[in-house]
CSV table of C-alpha atoms in Angstrom, one decimal:
chain,number,residue,atom,x,y,z
A,22,MET,CA,0.0,0.0,0.0
A,23,THR,CA,1.4,3.4,-0.9
A,24,ALA,CA,1.3,6.4,1.4
A,25,PRO,CA,-1.4,9.0,0.6
A,26,GLU,CA,-0.2,11.6,-1.9
A,27,GLY,CA,1.9,14.4,-0.3
A,28,THR,CA,2.8,12.5,2.9
A,29,ARG,CA,6.4,11.8,3.8
A,30,PRO,CA,7.7,8.2,4.4
A,31,THR,CA,8.6,7.7,8.1
A,32,ARG,CA,11.1,4.9,7.6
A,33,SER,CA,14.6,5.2,6.2
A,34,GLY,CA,15.4,1.4,5.9
A,35,PRO,CA,14.4,-1.1,3.2
A,36,SER,CA,10.8,-2.3,2.9
A,37,THR,CA,9.3,-5.6,1.7
A,38,GLY,CA,7.4,-5.8,-1.6
A,39,ARG,CA,4.5,-8.1,-2.4
A,40,GLY,CA,6.9,-10.9,-3.5
A,41,GLY,CA,9.0,-10.6,-0.4
A,42,GLU,CA,11.8,-8.8,-2.2
A,43,ARG,CA,13.6,-6.0,-0.4
A,44,ARG,CA,13.2,-2.6,-2.0
A,45,PRO,CA,14.6,0.7,-0.8
A,46,VAL,CA,12.3,3.3,0.6
A,47,ARG,CA,13.0,6.8,-0.7
A,48,PRO,CA,14.3,9.2,2.0
A,49,PRO,CA,11.9,11.9,3.3
A,50,LEU,CA,11.4,14.9,1.1
A,51,ASP,CA,14.1,17.6,1.5
A,52,ARG,CA,12.5,20.0,4.0
A,53,PRO,CA,14.1,23.3,2.8
A,54,ARG,CA,13.0,22.5,-0.8
A,55,ARG,CA,9.6,21.5,0.4
A,56,ALA,CA,9.2,24.7,2.4
A,57,ALA,CA,10.2,26.8,-0.7
A,58,TYR,CA,7.7,24.9,-2.8
A,59,GLU,CA,4.9,25.5,-0.3
A,60,ALA,CA,5.8,29.3,-0.2
A,61,VAL,CA,6.0,29.6,-4.0
A,62,ALA,CA,2.7,27.6,-4.4
A,63,ALA,CA,1.0,29.8,-1.9
A,64,VAL,CA,2.1,32.9,-3.8
A,65,HIS,CA,0.7,31.6,-7.1
A,66,ARG,CA,-2.4,29.7,-5.7
A,67,ASP,CA,-3.5,32.1,-3.0
A,68,ASP,CA,-2.0,35.5,-4.1
A,69,ALA,CA,0.0,35.3,-0.9
A,70,PHE,CA,3.0,37.5,-0.2
A,71,ALA,CA,6.3,35.6,0.2
A,72,ASN,CA,7.5,37.9,3.0
A,73,LEU,CA,4.4,36.9,5.0
A,74,VAL,CA,3.9,33.3,4.2
A,75,LEU,CA,7.5,32.0,4.2
A,76,PRO,CA,8.3,32.9,7.9
A,77,THR,CA,5.2,30.9,8.9
A,78,ILE,CA,6.3,27.9,6.9
A,79,LEU,CA,9.8,28.0,8.2
A,80,ARG,CA,8.5,28.0,11.8
A,81,GLU,CA,6.1,25.1,11.0
A,82,GLU,CA,8.9,23.1,9.5
A,83,ALA,CA,11.3,24.1,12.4
A,84,LEU,CA,13.9,25.3,9.8
A,85,VAL,CA,16.7,27.4,11.1
A,86,GLY,CA,20.2,28.4,10.1
A,87,ARG,CA,21.5,27.1,6.7
A,88,ASP,CA,18.3,25.2,6.0
A,89,ALA,CA,16.1,28.3,6.5
A,90,ALA,CA,18.6,30.4,4.4
A,91,PHE,CA,18.5,27.8,1.6
A,92,ALA,CA,14.7,27.8,1.6
A,93,THR,CA,14.6,31.6,1.6
A,94,GLU,CA,17.0,31.7,-1.3
A,95,LEU,CA,15.0,29.2,-3.4
A,96,THR,CA,11.7,31.0,-2.7
A,97,TYR,CA,12.8,34.6,-3.5
A,98,GLY,CA,15.2,33.6,-6.3
A,99,THR,CA,12.5,31.6,-8.1
A,100,LEU,CA,10.0,34.5,-7.7
A,101,ARG,CA,12.5,37.1,-9.0
A,102,HIS,CA,13.5,35.0,-12.0
A,103,LEU,CA,10.1,33.7,-12.8
A,104,GLY,CA,9.7,35.3,-16.2
A,105,THR,CA,12.9,33.9,-17.5
A,106,LEU,CA,12.4,30.5,-15.9
A,107,ASP,CA,9.0,30.2,-17.5
A,108,ALA,CA,10.3,31.1,-20.9
A,109,ILE,CA,13.0,28.4,-20.5
A,110,LEU,CA,10.6,25.8,-19.2
A,111,THR,CA,8.2,26.5,-22.1
A,112,ASP,CA,10.9,25.8,-24.6
A,113,ALA,CA,12.2,22.7,-22.7
A,114,ALA,CA,8.8,21.2,-22.2
A,115,GLY,CA,7.6,21.9,-25.7
A,116,ARG,CA,4.4,23.5,-24.4
A,117,ASP,CA,3.4,26.8,-22.9
A,118,VAL,CA,4.2,26.8,-19.2
A,119,ALA,CA,0.6,27.9,-18.5
A,120,ARG,CA,-0.5,24.4,-19.8
A,121,ILE,CA,1.5,22.6,-17.1
A,122,ASP,CA,-0.5,21.6,-14.0
A,123,PRO,CA,0.2,24.2,-11.3
A,124,PRO,CA,1.8,21.9,-8.7
A,125,VAL,CA,4.2,20.5,-11.3
A,126,ARG,CA,4.8,24.0,-12.7
A,127,ASP,CA,5.9,25.4,-9.4
A,128,ALA,CA,8.2,22.4,-8.7
A,129,LEU,CA,9.8,22.8,-12.1
A,130,ARG,CA,10.4,26.5,-11.5
A,131,LEU,CA,12.2,25.6,-8.3
A,132,GLY,CA,14.3,23.0,-10.1
A,133,ALA,CA,15.1,25.2,-13.0
A,134,TYR,CA,16.2,28.0,-10.6
A,135,GLN,CA,18.6,25.6,-8.8
A,136,LEU,CA,20.0,24.4,-12.2
A,137,LEU,CA,20.6,27.9,-13.6
A,138,HIS,CA,21.2,30.2,-10.6
A,139,THR,CA,22.8,28.1,-7.8
A,140,ARG,CA,25.8,25.9,-7.2
A,141,VAL,CA,23.6,22.9,-6.5
A,142,PRO,CA,24.9,20.0,-8.6
A,143,ALA,CA,22.7,19.3,-11.6
A,144,HIS,CA,22.0,15.7,-10.5
A,145,ALA,CA,20.9,16.8,-7.0
A,146,ALA,CA,18.7,19.6,-8.4
A,147,VAL,CA,17.0,17.1,-10.8
A,148,SER,CA,16.6,14.2,-8.4
A,149,SER,CA,15.3,16.4,-5.6
A,150,THR,CA,12.8,18.1,-7.9
A,151,VAL,CA,11.6,14.8,-9.3
A,152,ASP,CA,11.1,13.6,-5.7
A,153,LEU,CA,9.1,16.8,-5.0
A,154,VAL,CA,6.9,16.2,-8.1
A,155,ARG,CA,6.4,12.6,-7.0
A,156,SER,CA,4.8,13.9,-3.8
A,157,VAL,CA,2.5,16.4,-5.5
A,158,ALA,CA,1.7,14.8,-8.8
A,159,PRO,CA,3.0,11.2,-9.0
A,160,GLY,CA,2.1,10.7,-12.6
A,161,ALA,CA,4.3,13.6,-13.8
A,162,THR,CA,7.7,12.4,-12.6
A,163,GLY,CA,8.9,11.2,-16.1
A,164,PHE,CA,7.8,14.5,-17.6
A,165,ALA,CA,9.6,16.5,-14.9
A,166,ASN,CA,12.8,14.5,-15.3
A,167,ALA,CA,12.9,15.0,-19.1
A,168,VAL,CA,12.1,18.8,-18.8
A,169,LEU,CA,14.8,19.4,-16.2
A,170,ARG,CA,17.4,17.4,-18.1
A,171,GLU,CA,16.7,19.6,-21.1
A,172,VAL,CA,17.0,22.7,-18.9
A,173,SER,CA,20.4,21.5,-17.6
A,174,SER,CA,21.7,21.2,-21.2
A,175,ARG,CA,22.5,25.0,-21.3
A,176,ASP,CA,23.5,27.6,-18.8
A,177,VAL,CA,21.3,30.7,-18.3
A,178,ASP,CA,23.4,32.8,-20.7
A,179,ALA,CA,23.0,30.3,-23.5
A,180,TRP,CA,19.2,30.1,-22.8
A,181,VAL,CA,18.9,33.8,-23.0
A,182,ALA,CA,20.9,33.9,-26.2
A,183,LYS,CA,18.5,31.3,-27.7
A,184,LEU,CA,15.2,32.8,-26.5
A,185,ALA,CA,15.6,36.6,-26.1
A,186,PRO,CA,15.0,38.9,-29.1
A,187,PRO,CA,18.1,40.7,-30.3
A,188,MET,CA,19.1,43.8,-28.3
A,189,GLU,CA,19.6,45.7,-31.5
A,190,THR,CA,16.0,45.2,-32.7
A,191,ASP,CA,14.0,44.8,-29.5
A,192,ALA,CA,16.0,46.2,-26.5
A,193,VAL,CA,13.0,46.1,-24.2
A,194,GLY,CA,12.1,42.6,-25.1
A,195,HIS,CA,15.7,41.5,-24.7
A,196,LEU,CA,16.1,43.1,-21.3
A,197,ALA,CA,12.7,41.8,-20.1
A,198,LEU,CA,13.6,38.2,-20.8
A,199,ALA,CA,17.3,38.4,-19.8
A,200,TYR,CA,16.5,40.0,-16.4
A,201,SER,CA,13.1,38.7,-15.7
A,202,HIS,CA,10.8,41.8,-15.6
A,203,PRO,CA,7.6,42.4,-17.5
A,204,GLN,CA,8.2,44.5,-20.6
A,205,TRP,CA,6.0,47.4,-19.5
A,206,ILE,CA,8.1,47.7,-16.3
A,207,VAL,CA,11.3,47.7,-18.3
A,208,ARG,CA,9.9,50.4,-20.5
A,209,ALA,CA,8.8,52.5,-17.5
A,210,PHE,CA,12.3,52.1,-15.8
A,211,SER,CA,14.0,53.1,-19.1
A,212,GLU,CA,11.8,56.2,-19.4
A,213,ALA,CA,12.5,57.3,-15.8
A,214,LEU,CA,16.3,56.8,-16.5
A,215,GLY,CA,16.2,59.0,-19.6
A,216,GLY,CA,16.3,56.1,-22.0
A,217,ASP,CA,19.7,54.9,-20.9
A,218,LEU,CA,19.5,51.2,-21.6
A,219,GLY,CA,22.8,50.4,-19.9
A,220,GLU,CA,21.7,51.9,-16.7
A,221,THR,CA,18.3,50.3,-17.1
A,222,ALA,CA,20.1,46.9,-17.3
A,223,ARG,CA,22.0,47.7,-14.1
A,224,LEU,CA,18.8,48.5,-12.3
A,225,LEU,CA,17.2,45.3,-13.5
A,226,ILE,CA,20.2,43.3,-12.3
A,227,GLU,CA,20.1,45.0,-8.9
A,228,ASP,CA,16.3,44.2,-8.7
A,229,ASN,CA,17.3,40.5,-8.9
A,230,GLU,CA,19.8,40.7,-6.0
A,231,ARG,CA,18.9,39.8,-2.5
A,232,PRO,CA,18.7,43.2,-0.6
A,233,PRO,CA,20.1,43.6,2.9
A,234,VAL,CA,17.7,44.3,5.8
A,235,HIS,CA,17.9,48.0,6.8
A,236,LEU,CA,17.1,49.0,10.3
A,237,CYS,CA,16.2,52.5,11.5
A,238,ALA,CA,17.7,53.6,14.9
A,239,ARG,CA,15.1,55.9,16.3
A,240,PRO,CA,16.7,59.2,17.2
A,241,GLY,CA,16.7,60.0,20.9
A,242,LEU,CA,16.1,56.3,21.7
A,243,ILE,CA,19.2,54.5,20.4
A,244,ASP,CA,22.4,55.5,18.6
A,245,PRO,CA,22.9,53.8,15.2
A,246,VAL,CA,26.4,52.8,16.3
A,247,GLU,CA,25.0,51.1,19.4
A,248,LEU,CA,22.3,49.5,17.3
A,249,ALA,CA,24.9,48.2,14.8
A,250,ASP,CA,26.9,46.7,17.6
A,251,GLN,CA,23.8,45.1,19.1
A,252,ALA,CA,22.7,43.7,15.7
A,253,GLY,CA,26.0,42.7,14.4
A,254,GLY,CA,25.5,45.1,11.5
A,255,ALA,CA,27.1,48.3,10.1
A,256,PRO,CA,25.9,51.9,10.0
A,257,GLY,CA,24.2,52.9,6.7
A,258,ALA,CA,25.9,54.8,3.9
A,259,PHE,CA,23.5,57.8,3.8
A,260,SER,CA,20.8,57.9,6.4
A,261,PRO,CA,22.1,59.0,9.8
A,262,TYR,CA,19.7,56.5,11.4
A,263,ALA,CA,20.3,53.5,9.1
A,264,VAL,CA,22.0,50.2,10.0
A,265,TYR,CA,22.6,47.4,7.5
A,266,LEU,CA,21.8,44.0,8.9
A,267,PRO,CA,23.7,41.0,7.3
A,268,GLY,CA,21.1,38.4,8.2
A,269,GLY,CA,19.1,36.8,10.9
A,270,ALA,CA,15.7,37.7,12.3
A,271,PRO,CA,15.3,41.5,13.0
A,272,GLY,CA,12.6,40.8,15.6
A,273,ASP,CA,15.1,39.0,17.8
A,274,ILE,CA,17.2,42.2,18.2
A,275,PRO,CA,16.4,43.8,21.6
A,276,ALA,CA,16.2,47.3,20.3
A,277,VAL,CA,13.7,46.3,17.6
A,278,ALA,CA,11.7,44.2,20.1
A,279,ASP,CA,11.4,47.1,22.5
A,280,GLY,CA,10.6,49.8,20.0
A,281,ARG,CA,13.9,51.7,19.9
A,282,ALA,CA,14.5,50.7,16.3
A,283,HIS,CA,12.5,49.3,13.5
A,284,VAL,CA,12.9,47.7,10.0
A,285,GLN,CA,12.8,50.4,7.3
A,286,ASP,CA,14.5,50.7,4.0
A,287,GLU,CA,17.2,53.5,4.0
A,288,GLY,CA,15.4,55.3,1.2
A,289,SER,CA,12.2,55.5,3.3
A,290,GLN,CA,14.3,56.9,6.2
A,291,LEU,CA,15.8,59.6,3.9
A,292,VAL,CA,12.6,60.9,2.5
A,293,ALA,CA,10.9,61.2,5.9
A,294,ALA,CA,14.0,62.8,7.4
A,295,ALA,CA,14.1,65.3,4.5
A,296,LEU,CA,10.6,66.5,5.3
A,297,ALA,CA,11.5,66.9,9.0
A,298,GLY,CA,14.7,68.7,8.3
A,299,ALA,CA,13.5,71.1,5.6
A,300,PRO,CA,13.8,74.8,6.7
A,301,LEU,CA,10.5,76.2,7.8
A,302,ASP,CA,9.5,79.7,8.9
A,303,GLY,CA,6.9,80.1,11.7
A,304,PRO,CA,5.4,77.5,14.0
A,305,ASP,CA,6.6,73.9,13.7
A,306,GLY,CA,4.7,71.8,16.2
A,307,ARG,CA,2.0,70.1,14.2
A,308,TRP,CA,3.0,67.4,11.7
A,309,LEU,CA,0.7,65.1,9.6
A,310,ASP,CA,1.4,61.7,8.1
A,311,LEU,CA,-1.6,61.4,5.7
A,312,CYS,CA,-1.1,57.8,4.6
A,313,ALA,CA,0.6,56.3,7.7
A,314,GLY,CA,0.3,52.5,7.4
A,315,PRO,CA,2.1,50.4,8.3
A,316,GLY,CA,3.9,52.9,10.4
A,317,GLY,CA,7.6,53.0,9.5
A,318,LYS,CA,7.8,56.7,8.5
A,319,ALA,CA,5.4,57.6,11.3
A,320,GLY,CA,7.7,55.9,13.7
A,321,LEU,CA,10.7,57.9,12.5
A,322,LEU,CA,8.7,61.2,12.3
A,323,GLY,CA,7.4,60.5,15.8
A,324,ALA,CA,10.9,60.1,17.2
A,325,LEU,CA,12.1,63.3,15.5
A,326,ALA,CA,9.0,65.2,16.7
A,327,ALA,CA,9.6,64.0,20.3
A,328,GLN,CA,13.1,65.7,20.2
A,329,ARG,CA,11.6,69.0,18.9
A,330,GLY,CA,8.4,69.3,21.0
A,331,ALA,CA,6.2,68.5,18.0
A,332,ARG,CA,3.3,66.1,17.6
A,333,VAL,CA,2.3,63.9,14.7
A,334,THR,CA,-1.2,63.1,13.5
A,335,ALA,CA,-1.0,59.8,11.6
A,336,VAL,CA,-4.0,59.0,9.4
A,337,GLU,CA,-4.7,55.5,8.0
A,338,VAL,CA,-7.9,54.5,6.3
A,339,ALA,CA,-7.6,50.7,6.8
A,340,GLU,CA,-8.4,49.7,10.3
A,341,HIS,CA,-5.9,46.8,10.5
A,342,ARG,CA,-3.1,49.1,9.2
A,343,ALA,CA,-4.1,51.8,11.6
A,344,ARG,CA,-3.5,49.3,14.4
A,345,LEU,CA,0.0,48.6,13.0
A,346,VAL,CA,0.7,52.3,13.1
A,347,ALA,CA,-0.5,52.6,16.7
A,348,GLN,CA,1.8,49.6,17.6
A,349,ALA,CA,4.7,51.1,15.7
A,350,THR,CA,4.4,54.5,17.4
A,351,ARG,CA,3.7,53.4,20.9
A,352,GLY,CA,5.4,55.8,23.4
A,353,LEU,CA,5.9,58.5,20.8
A,354,PRO,CA,3.9,61.8,20.4
A,355,VAL,CA,1.7,60.3,17.6
A,356,ALA,CA,-2.1,60.3,17.5
A,357,VAL,CA,-3.5,57.7,15.1
A,358,LEU,CA,-6.8,58.4,13.2
A,359,THR,CA,-8.6,55.7,11.3
A,360,MET,CA,-10.0,57.7,8.5
A,361,ASP,CA,-9.6,58.7,4.8
A,362,GLY,CA,-6.9,61.3,4.3
A,363,ARG,CA,-8.9,62.8,1.6
A,364,ASP,CA,-11.4,64.0,4.2
A,365,VAL,CA,-9.3,67.1,5.1
A,366,GLY,CA,-11.6,69.9,5.7
A,367,GLY,CA,-14.6,67.6,6.0
A,368,ASP,CA,-13.8,66.3,9.5
A,369,PRO,CA,-12.9,68.5,12.5
A,370,LYS,CA,-10.0,66.1,13.3
A,371,LEU,CA,-8.4,67.1,10.0
A,372,PRO,CA,-8.9,70.8,9.6
A,373,GLU,CA,-7.6,72.8,6.7
A,374,GLN,CA,-4.5,75.0,6.9
A,375,HIS,CA,-3.6,73.5,10.3
A,376,PHE,CA,-0.4,71.5,9.9
A,377,ASP,CA,3.2,72.8,9.5
A,378,ARG,CA,4.6,69.7,7.8
A,379,VAL,CA,2.7,67.0,5.9
A,380,LEU,CA,3.9,63.7,4.5
A,381,VAL,CA,2.0,62.0,1.7
A,382,ASP,CA,3.5,58.6,1.3
A,383,ALA,CA,1.0,57.7,-1.4
A,384,PRO,CA,-0.3,54.3,-2.3
A,385,CYS,CA,1.4,53.3,-5.5
A,386,THR,CA,2.4,50.4,-7.8
A,387,GLY,CA,5.4,49.6,-5.6
A,388,LEU,CA,7.7,49.3,-8.6
A,389,GLY,CA,10.5,50.7,-6.5
A,390,SER,CA,10.6,47.8,-4.1
A,391,LEU,CA,10.6,44.8,-6.5
A,392,ARG,CA,13.8,43.5,-5.0
A,393,ARG,CA,12.0,43.1,-1.7
A,394,ARG,CA,8.6,42.0,-3.1
A,395,PRO,CA,9.5,40.1,-6.2
A,396,GLU,CA,6.0,38.7,-6.8
A,397,SER,CA,4.7,42.2,-7.3
A,398,ARG,CA,6.4,42.5,-10.7
A,399,TRP,CA,4.1,39.7,-12.0
A,400,ARG,CA,1.0,41.0,-10.3
A,401,ARG,CA,1.0,44.7,-11.3
A,402,GLN,CA,-0.4,45.7,-14.6
A,403,PRO,CA,-0.5,49.0,-16.5
A,404,SER,CA,-4.3,49.0,-15.9
A,405,ASP,CA,-3.4,49.6,-12.2
A,406,LEU,CA,-2.1,53.1,-12.9
A,407,PRO,CA,-5.2,55.2,-13.6
A,408,PRO,CA,-7.0,54.5,-10.3
A,409,LEU,CA,-3.8,54.8,-8.3
A,410,THR,CA,-2.7,58.1,-9.9
A,411,ARG,CA,-6.2,59.5,-9.4
A,412,LEU,CA,-5.9,58.6,-5.7
A,413,GLN,CA,-2.4,60.1,-5.5
A,414,ARG,CA,-3.6,63.4,-6.9
A,415,GLU,CA,-6.5,63.5,-4.5
A,416,LEU,CA,-4.3,62.8,-1.5
A,417,LEU,CA,-1.8,65.3,-2.5
A,418,GLY,CA,-4.6,67.9,-3.0
A,419,ALA,CA,-5.8,67.1,0.5
A,420,ALA,CA,-2.3,67.6,1.9
A,421,LEU,CA,-2.1,71.0,0.3
A,422,ARG,CA,-5.4,71.9,1.9
A,423,ALA,CA,-4.2,70.6,5.3
A,424,VAL,CA,-0.9,72.5,5.4
A,425,ARG,CA,-0.8,76.1,6.5
A,426,PRO,CA,0.5,78.9,4.3
A,427,GLY,CA,4.2,78.7,4.4
A,428,GLY,CA,4.1,75.0,5.5
A,429,LEU,CA,5.7,72.1,3.7
A,430,VAL,CA,4.3,69.0,2.0
A,431,ALA,CA,6.5,66.0,1.0
A,432,TYR,CA,5.0,63.8,-1.7
A,433,VAL,CA,6.6,60.3,-1.7
A,434,THR,CA,6.1,57.2,-3.7
A,435,CYS,CA,8.0,53.9,-3.8
A,436,SER,CA,7.8,53.9,-7.6
A,437,PRO,CA,9.9,55.6,-10.3
A,438,HIS,CA,7.1,55.4,-12.9
A,439,THR,CA,6.9,59.0,-14.3
A,440,VAL,CA,3.1,58.9,-14.2
A,441,GLU,CA,3.2,58.3,-10.5
A,442,THR,CA,5.9,60.8,-9.9
A,443,HIS,CA,6.3,63.9,-12.0
A,444,VAL,CA,2.9,63.7,-13.7
A,445,THR,CA,1.0,63.2,-10.5
A,446,VAL,CA,2.8,65.9,-8.5
A,447,THR,CA,2.6,68.5,-11.3
A,448,GLU,CA,-1.1,67.8,-12.0
A,449,ALA,CA,-2.0,67.9,-8.3
A,450,ALA,CA,-0.2,71.1,-7.7
A,451,ARG,CA,-1.9,72.7,-10.7
A,452,ARG,CA,-5.3,71.6,-9.7
A,453,SER,CA,-5.0,72.4,-6.0
A,454,GLY,CA,-6.3,76.0,-6.3
A,455,VAL,CA,-3.6,77.2,-3.8
A,456,PRO,CA,-0.2,78.8,-4.6
A,457,VAL,CA,2.5,76.1,-4.6
A,458,ASP,CA,6.3,76.4,-4.9
A,459,PHE,CA,8.6,73.4,-5.5
A,460,VAL,CA,11.5,73.2,-3.0
A,461,ASP,CA,14.7,71.8,-4.2
A,462,ALA,CA,14.8,68.4,-2.4
A,463,ARG,CA,18.5,67.7,-3.1
A,464,PRO,CA,19.9,69.8,-0.3
A,465,LEU,CA,17.5,68.0,2.1
A,466,LEU,CA,19.4,64.7,1.6
A,467,PRO,CA,22.8,64.0,3.0
A,468,ALA,CA,25.8,65.8,1.4
A,469,GLY,CA,27.7,63.7,-1.1
A,470,MET,CA,24.9,61.5,-2.2
A,471,PRO,CA,25.5,60.7,-5.9
A,472,GLY,CA,23.1,60.7,-8.8
A,473,LEU,CA,20.4,63.0,-7.5
A,474,GLY,CA,19.7,64.5,-10.8
A,475,ASP,CA,18.8,68.1,-11.7
A,476,GLY,CA,16.1,68.7,-9.1
A,477,PRO,CA,13.9,70.0,-7.7
A,478,THR,CA,12.6,66.5,-7.1
A,479,VAL,CA,14.7,63.5,-6.2
A,480,GLN,CA,14.6,59.9,-7.4
A,481,LEU,CA,16.5,57.3,-5.4
A,482,TRP,CA,17.6,54.0,-7.1
A,483,PRO,CA,18.7,50.6,-5.9
A,484,HIS,CA,21.6,50.5,-8.3
A,485,ARG,CA,22.8,54.1,-7.5
A,486,HIS,CA,22.1,54.3,-3.8
A,487,GLY,CA,21.3,50.8,-2.5
A,488,THR,CA,17.8,51.9,-1.5
A,489,ASP,CA,14.4,51.2,-2.8
A,490,ALA,CA,13.5,53.5,-5.7
A,491,MET,CA,11.9,56.3,-3.6
A,492,PHE,CA,10.6,59.5,-5.3
A,493,LEU,CA,10.5,62.7,-3.3
A,494,ALA,CA,8.9,66.1,-4.1
A,495,VAL,CA,8.8,68.9,-1.5
A,496,LEU,CA,6.2,71.6,-2.0
A,497,ARG,CA,5.7,74.8,0.0
A,498,ARG,CA,2.3,76.3,0.2
A,499,GLY,CA,2.3,80.0,-0.6
């Protein structure tokens, strides 16, 4: 009798067949690979987010150390390189990858990633993937074995040379397949980089690298050097609050656990600090974070406000995210409101012309953080832009109503798409009905930062600055 599909054998010794012959029992499934498979399958089956589902799977499987690191590498690497892997699997299988049963498809993706992007020996990558397929779709083991052996017949550069259109005739198509990004995203990146295809390629390469964890040492609560010593990390290159963490679980660091520090990309720290540090005439005690969830920027602003006798009002429309903001800002001079930031002037808690500094960290496509959320590149579509840019304009318009004359508004997106950046901020300012001046944002960032452009806005980049691709525009209401 065979074990039910998907269960693991519990014995490692030989077993007895019907005729009394001794036959070997296959070893239990490789747990790190199984964990990676479950995470990738959840992303594609349930629209889950890898950064949320994988930690749960690792805990359930009791994977730590090298095993957890291997499972993490397989999960994120497969998701980052998905477009190229699917093109290769389509060719190797002789059928469109969409026609392969989902469980087999995800297993093959993991196997192809190991063959093309890791030092796992080919025989181990093939045999372990076939074992995985045997557990999820027993009838497909022969097919999986044949496909993976075909994949192993070339290295990744040879596959790209075979499958990608020529750079000379279709640069976007070539870059998209070579570096595993949808063509519309490659096109958007290229436009934001002024059409420089070489720099676009460097950005795409950086998007496929595993990013370090960035911590924010909350000013007044812990010094970044102390945090770096505590975490075994190093102070950041640009933000005075940043610490780079080489690995491990940030939540296990005492300063993170007790709220003196938090996880936050260095680019996010820089744009929040730029608003707080911008020169301002007149009163400076009332700050507003108009789209505060999940609370990273509100936490940094709250710590800075505490040092300067200011208070922050943090607005978040989603109740569960508002709870995260409240948790992230506990003990800081931050009041959390669960409401729509566009209600400025329509609710007494959000009066017009009341705040001295306003942050609009607007909902966006998130194209600037694809290295941290690799599945997003395959989920986002150009059709997402119109409703998002409309919301961005409305929120920025509300911020310009909320700020007092002479006060400052920082418009921030984690996307370099020109429609979400320059177009949105220009249109919102034009439609606001109030006098608005652009403040040159470059001097508001640390001295010596390279590649900040011609101003007055600033676009940060993973390949230039090691940050997410954060956009910053600072406006002063006349």
